[in-house]
Short mmCIF file of C-alpha atoms in Angstrom, two decimals:
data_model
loop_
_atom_site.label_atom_id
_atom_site.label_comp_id
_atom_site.label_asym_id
_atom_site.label_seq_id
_atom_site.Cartn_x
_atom_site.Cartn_y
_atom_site.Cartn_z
CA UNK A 1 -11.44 15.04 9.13
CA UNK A 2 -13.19 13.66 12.21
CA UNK A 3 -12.29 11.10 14.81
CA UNK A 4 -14.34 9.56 17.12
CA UNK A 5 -12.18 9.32 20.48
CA UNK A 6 -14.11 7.81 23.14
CA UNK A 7 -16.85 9.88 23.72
CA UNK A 8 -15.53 12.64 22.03
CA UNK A 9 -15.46 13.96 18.68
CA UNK A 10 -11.64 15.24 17.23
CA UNK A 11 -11.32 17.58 14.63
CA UNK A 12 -8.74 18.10 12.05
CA UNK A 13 -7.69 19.93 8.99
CA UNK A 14 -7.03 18.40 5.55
CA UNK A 15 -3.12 19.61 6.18
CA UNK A 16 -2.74 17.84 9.67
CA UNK A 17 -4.33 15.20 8.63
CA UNK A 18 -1.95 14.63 5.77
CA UNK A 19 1.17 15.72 7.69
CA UNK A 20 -0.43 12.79 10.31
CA UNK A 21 -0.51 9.68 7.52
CA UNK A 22 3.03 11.12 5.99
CA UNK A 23 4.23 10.74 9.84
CA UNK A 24 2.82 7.28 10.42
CA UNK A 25 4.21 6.07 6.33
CA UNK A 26 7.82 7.44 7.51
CA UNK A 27 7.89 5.12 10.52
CA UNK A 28 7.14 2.18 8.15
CA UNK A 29 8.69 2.78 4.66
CA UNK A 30 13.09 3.56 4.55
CA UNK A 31 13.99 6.74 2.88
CA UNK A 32 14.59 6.69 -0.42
CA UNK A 33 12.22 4.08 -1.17
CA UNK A 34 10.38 4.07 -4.19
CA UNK A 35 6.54 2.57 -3.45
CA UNK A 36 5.52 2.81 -6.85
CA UNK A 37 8.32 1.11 -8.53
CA UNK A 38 7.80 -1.76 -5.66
CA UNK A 39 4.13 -2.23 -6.37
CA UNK A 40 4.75 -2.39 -10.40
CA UNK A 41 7.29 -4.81 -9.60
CA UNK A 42 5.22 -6.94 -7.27
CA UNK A 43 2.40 -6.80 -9.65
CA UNK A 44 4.77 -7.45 -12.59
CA UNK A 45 5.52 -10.77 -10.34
CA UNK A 46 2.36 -11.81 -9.92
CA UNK A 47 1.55 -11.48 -13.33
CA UNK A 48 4.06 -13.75 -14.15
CA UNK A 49 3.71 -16.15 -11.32
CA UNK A 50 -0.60 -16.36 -12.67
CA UNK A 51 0.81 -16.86 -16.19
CA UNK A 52 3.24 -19.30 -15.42
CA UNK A 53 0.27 -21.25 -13.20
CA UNK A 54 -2.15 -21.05 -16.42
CA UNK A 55 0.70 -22.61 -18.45
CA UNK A 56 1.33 -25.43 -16.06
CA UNK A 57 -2.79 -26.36 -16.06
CA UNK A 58 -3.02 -26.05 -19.81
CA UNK A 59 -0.35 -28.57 -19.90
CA UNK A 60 -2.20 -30.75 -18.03
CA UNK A 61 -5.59 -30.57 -19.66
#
């Protein structure tokens, strides 16, 4: 990977790299949290929240 810093050009490995974003997730997401059950549930919600919106407009056709 490569970073532009200023005027200078940073260099990293794949590994660092990844060890960098798993750092920078850690400070934002609680252990034990389970992102991909959250996102199927959020999408889940929206789902329902678009369906229930297509309902109400059908309704009032």
């Amino acid at each position: 990977m490569a970073e532009l810093i200023g005027s200078e050009v940073h260099l990293t490995t794949p590994d660092a790299a990844l060890d960098r974003a798993r750092s920078i997730f850690r400070e934002y997401v609680a252990p034990g949290t389970d992102i991909a059950q959250e996102i199927i549930a959020d999408r889940r919600n929206e789902n329902d929240r678009e369906a229930s919106d297509r309902s109400a407009q059908g309704k009032r056709s």
